[in-house]
Short mmCIF file of C-alpha atoms in Angstrom, two decimals:
data_model
loop_
_atom_site.label_atom_id
_atom_site.label_comp_id
_atom_site.label_asym_id
_atom_site.label_seq_id
_atom_site.Cartn_x
_atom_site.Cartn_y
_atom_site.Cartn_z
CA GLN A 187 0.16 0.08 -0.16
CA VAL A 188 2.53 2.53 0.96
CA GLN A 189 5.29 3.25 -1.73
CA LEU A 190 8.27 5.00 -0.78
CA VAL A 191 9.71 7.29 -3.62
CA GLU A 192 13.46 8.05 -3.97
CA SER A 193 15.19 10.96 -5.90
CA GLY A 194 18.20 12.93 -5.55
CA GLY A 195 20.66 10.61 -6.70
CA GLY A 196 23.21 11.10 -9.84
CA SER A 197 26.99 11.53 -10.70
CA VAL A 198 29.42 14.07 -8.94
CA GLN A 199 32.53 14.59 -8.55
CA ALA A 200 34.94 13.49 -5.30
CA GLY A 201 34.17 16.06 -2.83
CA GLY A 202 30.94 17.20 -3.96
CA SER A 203 27.38 17.18 -2.54
CA LEU A 204 23.56 15.45 -3.26
CA ARG A 205 20.63 15.17 -1.41
CA LEU A 206 18.68 12.31 -1.71
CA SER A 207 15.00 12.29 -0.79
CA CYS A 208 12.67 9.61 0.07
CA ALA A 209 9.06 10.55 0.16
CA ALA A 210 6.10 8.22 1.74
CA SER A 211 2.98 7.90 -0.67
CA GLY A 212 0.97 7.32 2.73
CA SER A 213 0.94 9.06 5.91
CA ILE A 214 3.20 7.60 8.52
CA PHE A 215 1.68 8.42 11.94
CA SER A 216 4.09 6.29 13.95
CA PHE A 217 7.07 4.86 12.97
CA ASN A 218 10.02 2.83 14.39
CA PHE A 219 12.94 3.57 12.20
CA MET A 220 13.94 5.34 9.13
CA GLY A 221 16.50 5.10 7.12
CA TRP A 222 19.25 5.08 4.73
CA TYR A 223 20.91 1.68 3.34
CA ARG A 224 23.16 1.39 0.42
CA GLN A 225 24.56 -1.33 -1.28
CA ALA A 226 27.88 -1.21 -3.57
CA PRO A 227 28.80 -4.06 -6.20
CA GLY A 228 29.89 -7.40 -4.74
CA LYS A 229 28.69 -5.81 -0.99
CA GLN A 230 26.67 -6.55 1.47
CA ARG A 231 23.78 -3.96 1.83
CA GLU A 232 24.63 -1.73 4.89
CA LEU A 233 22.91 0.77 6.89
CA VAL A 234 24.00 4.25 6.12
CA ALA A 235 21.98 6.50 8.60
CA GLY A 236 18.77 6.01 10.75
CA ILE A 237 16.50 7.81 12.89
CA THR A 238 14.15 5.87 15.51
CA SER A 239 11.10 6.80 16.71
CA GLY A 240 12.65 7.94 20.05
CA GLY A 241 14.64 10.66 18.18
CA SER A 242 18.07 8.55 18.04
CA ILE A 243 20.11 9.27 15.03
CA ASN A 244 23.08 7.14 13.69
CA TYR A 245 25.17 7.16 11.05
CA ALA A 246 28.12 4.49 9.71
CA ASP A 247 31.47 4.94 11.07
CA SER A 248 32.31 5.64 7.25
CA VAL A 249 29.75 8.56 6.95
CA LYS A 250 29.79 10.41 10.04
CA GLY A 251 30.32 14.33 9.94
CA ARG A 252 29.67 14.32 6.24
CA PHE A 253 26.01 12.66 5.92
CA THR A 254 23.06 14.20 7.78
CA ILE A 255 19.51 12.21 8.26
CA SER A 256 16.63 14.52 8.55
CA ARG A 257 12.47 14.08 8.36
CA ASP A 258 9.70 16.57 7.14
CA ASN A 259 6.87 15.52 9.02
CA ASP A 260 4.54 17.87 6.81
CA LYS A 261 5.76 16.22 3.79
CA ASN A 262 6.05 12.59 4.97
CA SER A 263 9.67 12.42 3.69
CA VAL A 264 12.99 11.68 4.85
CA TYR A 265 16.39 13.26 3.42
CA LEU A 266 20.06 12.30 3.35
CA GLN A 267 22.25 15.04 2.76
CA MET A 268 25.73 13.92 1.70
CA ASN A 269 28.51 16.34 1.67
CA SER A 270 32.38 15.48 0.90
CA LEU A 271 31.52 12.62 -1.20
CA GLU A 272 34.21 10.03 -1.61
CA PRO A 273 34.45 7.71 -4.69
CA GLU A 274 33.82 4.79 -1.50
CA ASP A 275 30.23 6.31 -1.54
CA THR A 276 29.23 5.19 -4.73
CA ALA A 277 26.62 2.55 -4.42
CA VAL A 278 22.70 2.04 -4.76
CA TYR A 279 21.04 4.05 -1.94
CA TYR A 280 17.73 2.73 -0.74
CA CYS A 281 15.29 4.29 1.67
CA ASN A 282 13.49 2.12 4.52
CA VAL A 283 10.54 2.43 6.37
CA VAL A 284 9.43 0.25 9.63
CA THR A 285 6.51 0.37 11.71
CA LYS A 286 5.19 -1.63 13.76
CA LEU A 287 2.93 -3.21 11.30
CA TRP A 288 5.51 -3.00 7.94
CA SER A 289 8.16 -2.56 6.43
CA ASN A 290 8.70 -1.24 3.12
CA TRP A 291 11.88 -0.04 1.21
CA GLY A 292 12.29 2.33 -2.14
CA GLN A 293 13.46 1.70 -5.52
CA GLY A 294 16.92 2.41 -4.60
CA THR A 295 18.80 5.67 -6.12
CA GLN A 296 22.62 5.43 -8.07
CA VAL A 297 24.84 7.55 -6.50
CA THR A 298 28.46 7.56 -8.58
CA VAL A 299 31.20 9.20 -7.14
CA SER A 300 34.43 9.92 -9.58
CA SER A 301 38.08 10.92 -8.58
#
């Protein structure tokens, strides 16, 4: 029922910035977790950044200080601001939302960082 629509991916040079957006088609009044994952070729999908219902925010060590996750309740969206991008950040990024009733994923958006 609920779809997560991602946008904002693209190709940038090292040191550049991108802002990923994830908009839910339906209202989410209570969520347990909202976050961003990424998966590079040959690697396991990993958590990049997440927000819990209690307001706790966590980041992968590799992106701390460079990425910022945020949420806009009015727009029912979650964002990932990515600064100082590195080639190692190249991956497909997926939005994930978890409630007490369901879990859903975005379609994925490609982020490519060239050196």
